[in-house]
Amino acid sequence: MSASSAALRFPKDFHWGYATASAQVEGSIDQDGRAPSIWDTFSRLPNKTLDGTDTTVTTDTYVQWRGDIELMKSYGVNSHRLSLSWSRIIPLGGKDDPVNQAGIDWYREYLKALVDAGIVSHLTLFHWDLPQALEDRYKGFLSRDIVADFERYARVCFESFGDLVRDWFTINEPNVFSMMGYLFGSHAPGRTSNREKSAEGDSQREPFLVGHNLLLCHASAVKSYREEFKQKQGGQIGLVVNMLWGEPLDDSAENLTAADEFMAQSSGWFIEPVVFGDYPPSSRKIFEGHLPKFSAEDSALVKGSCDFLGINHYSTFYIKRRTTPAEPGVPWTILHPAVELGIHDKHGNEIGPVGGVNFVRIVPWGFGKLLDWTWKKYQLPIYITENGAVCPNENDIPFPDVLDDHFRIEYLTKYADQVAMAIQRGVPVKSHLMWALTDNFEWQEGHTARFGVTYIDYEDDCKRYPKKSAAVMKEYYRSRIE
Ligand code: NOJ
């Protein structure tokens, strides 16, 4: 931490803490009436996760949640981000399917205990764990039937938890869900044109169709919140988008427009519709024929459907215009046919130290630029809903050495500094929720990518051990919040 870091300040009402998501932590997937989700199914198929782990136990939070609230208290946080498992609340998912009171009771107890602990909940409705029954019924998000089902699920949640929650997040990272689940096929439901991976799927078309239906789900839930709940519950609601920062490799016109295009395709894909009512003009051109069109009515529904923007941010890349034709069939280039991502600047220097997963490098200045750019372009208050890192080789470092997570400490403190500096420049950043409270089930990486500020001993009933970063961030925020 630099000397200037100590002088940085956050406003009194700033929210900070750690995030989790239902499928990644809860486990107990057949307890108290919960039905399977697409991640239960997918993670059990052979070779879908790196270490063969699945969603059955994860961090056992369904059982150990009280201890986690005690942990959070000891970490000094004032906020926590968590998500609801749709198939715990409406096991079969659909608008006419029965509600599972036991699921609602469990979440109410958890949320109430957070209120009692003085910890504000940031609640996500959908963090990728679709009820399997809806995948079976009509292929999930490929069908527009999902919209009415999601809207009813959201309404059940507003009714059931609205007295305990003020900050609602509809959908987590629709861009990553569409891309990983329907283009690469490496996340549930695992669809892709690559027939070695999946018998079904169309990587050119399905991600865009799914994205469109996700936007309609989000907007319908927001409409019902605003019409039926907002006034009496006094909360707010928005979407969470994964945002990388794409730094132009140099200031040539071609690389500047390439970086703009990268931002449009990677996150503008979802943000522009909710702010302006349509997809980015450059995407319309590039994905002509694949990108669904908004009817006038749908555009009006989607436009303006966020009270704030939730941002999950992990890292920055250099962007340049692609000069050689994209190789056919390479999944990434379907989404980015005309740009290239790099990790070296024009002099060949690496952009920043790499962590234990290749999409995380320490590039704090990129985060600062992203915050300024996002505010200028979209003019919405910003909630940082995720931000975090895995230390190099973290999963191979023996216990207890693994608790000394200096790479994460450097990452988190430098990124938090960027938040404070952005606030000073007038960017309305309201929260810094870090990923994650504990190590957890990291999707296709299984348990191998440890993002937590708390170590989980998976061999010993998921026992929790605070890493050093938890104490450092406690002191960081204690000394800087007004
Ligand atoms: C974003 C996702 O929302 C979360 O589920 C995931 O674990 C983190 N990124 C880290 O990859």
GROMACS .gro file of N, CA, C and O in nm, residues 17 28 43 48 55 69 78 143 152 203 218 222 247 250 272 281 284 294 316 319 335 361 425 465 468:
model
  100
   17GLY      N    1  -1.769  -0.551   0.152
   17GLY     CA    2  -1.782  -0.686   0.207
   17GLY      C    3  -1.747  -0.788   0.101
   17GLY      O    4  -1.675  -0.758   0.006
   28SER      N    5  -2.611  -2.920  -0.015
   28SER     CA    6  -2.744  -2.968   0.031
   28SER      C    7  -2.848  -2.958  -0.080
   28SER      O    8  -2.956  -2.903  -0.063
   43SER      N    9  -2.248  -3.038  -1.370
   43SER     CA   10  -2.121  -3.063  -1.299
   43SER      C   11  -2.099  -3.210  -1.271
   43SER      O   12  -1.987  -3.253  -1.244
   48LYS      N   13  -1.651  -3.239  -1.686
   48LYS     CA   14  -1.700  -3.101  -1.696
   48LYS      C   15  -1.631  -3.009  -1.597
   48LYS      O   16  -1.626  -2.888  -1.616
   55THR      N   17  -2.169  -2.983  -0.746
   55THR     CA   18  -2.238  -2.889  -0.657
   55THR      C   19  -2.292  -2.953  -0.528
   55THR      O   20  -2.356  -2.885  -0.448
   69ILE      N   21  -2.173  -1.605   0.907
   69ILE     CA   22  -2.213  -1.471   0.953
   69ILE      C   23  -2.119  -1.426   1.065
   69ILE      O   24  -2.076  -1.311   1.069
   78ASN      N   25  -1.970  -0.442   0.629
   78ASN     CA   26  -2.105  -0.389   0.651
   78ASN      C   27  -2.204  -0.441   0.547
   78ASN      O   28  -2.322  -0.408   0.552
  143SER      N   29  -3.592  -2.030  -2.478
  143SER     CA   30  -3.733  -2.007  -2.506
  143SER      C   31  -3.783  -1.880  -2.437
  143SER      O   32  -3.747  -1.853  -2.322
  152ARG      N   33  -4.243  -1.433  -1.238
  152ARG     CA   34  -4.318  -1.482  -1.122
  152ARG      C   35  -4.221  -1.521  -1.008
  152ARG      O   36  -4.247  -1.489  -0.890
  203SER      N   37  -2.324  -2.215  -3.170
  203SER     CA   38  -2.246  -2.108  -3.106
  203SER      C   39  -2.263  -1.971  -3.171
  203SER      O   40  -2.236  -1.869  -3.109
  218HIS      N   41  -3.490  -0.991  -1.707
  218HIS     CA   42  -3.447  -0.883  -1.618
  218HIS      C   43  -3.551  -0.770  -1.617
  218HIS      O   44  -3.598  -0.726  -1.511
  222VAL      N   45  -3.797  -0.619  -1.321
  222VAL     CA   46  -3.784  -0.479  -1.275
  222VAL      C   47  -3.920  -0.410  -1.284
  222VAL      O   48  -3.961  -0.337  -1.193
  247GLU      N   49  -0.804  -0.174  -2.307
  247GLU     CA   50  -0.718  -0.056  -2.329
  247GLU      C   51  -0.664  -0.061  -2.473
  247GLU      O   52  -0.600  -0.161  -2.511
  250ASP      N   53  -0.256   0.129  -2.876
  250ASP     CA   54  -0.194   0.261  -2.898
  250ASP      C   55  -0.307   0.355  -2.940
  250ASP      O   56  -0.422   0.314  -2.945
  272GLU      N   57  -2.607  -0.151  -2.300
  272GLU     CA   58  -2.672  -0.055  -2.392
  272GLU      C   59  -2.823  -0.077  -2.401
  272GLU      O   60  -2.899   0.018  -2.397
  281PRO      N   61  -2.462  -0.017  -3.178
  281PRO     CA   62  -2.463  -0.014  -3.325
  281PRO      C   63  -2.355  -0.103  -3.387
  281PRO      O   64  -2.381  -0.171  -3.487
  284ARG      N   65  -2.477  -0.458  -3.388
  284ARG     CA   66  -2.580  -0.477  -3.491
  284ARG      C   67  -2.515  -0.510  -3.625
  284ARG      O   68  -2.562  -0.595  -3.699
  294PHE      N   69  -3.526  -0.596  -3.108
  294PHE     CA   70  -3.626  -0.560  -3.007
  294PHE      C   71  -3.749  -0.503  -3.077
  294PHE      O   72  -3.736  -0.412  -3.159
  316THR      N   73  -0.783  -0.629  -1.702
  316THR     CA   74  -0.769  -0.542  -1.820
  316THR      C   75  -0.685  -0.611  -1.926
  316THR      O   76  -0.591  -0.685  -1.892
  319ILE      N   77  -0.607  -0.403  -2.644
  319ILE     CA   78  -0.690  -0.439  -2.759
  319ILE      C   79  -0.632  -0.378  -2.886
  319ILE      O   80  -0.594  -0.262  -2.888
  335LEU      N   81  -1.739  -1.405  -3.088
  335LEU     CA   82  -1.785  -1.285  -3.019
  335LEU      C   83  -1.699  -1.164  -3.056
  335LEU      O   84  -1.746  -1.051  -3.055
  361ARG      N   85  -0.513  -1.041  -1.377
  361ARG     CA   86  -0.382  -0.978  -1.363
  361ARG      C   87  -0.400  -0.852  -1.281
  361ARG      O   88  -0.509  -0.793  -1.283
  425ARG      N   89  -1.308   1.163  -0.784
  425ARG     CA   90  -1.326   1.230  -0.913
  425ARG      C   91  -1.473   1.252  -0.947
  425ARG      O   92  -1.507   1.299  -1.054
  465TYR      N   93  -1.079  -2.114   0.749
  465TYR     CA   94  -0.962  -2.048   0.809
  465TYR      C   95  -0.941  -1.913   0.741
  465TYR      O   96  -0.917  -1.909   0.620
  468LYS      N   97  -0.489  -1.400   0.539
  468LYS     CA   98  -0.440  -1.271   0.586
  468LYS      C   99  -0.516  -1.153   0.523
  468LYS      O  100  -0.538  -1.049   0.585
   0.00000   0.00000   0.00000
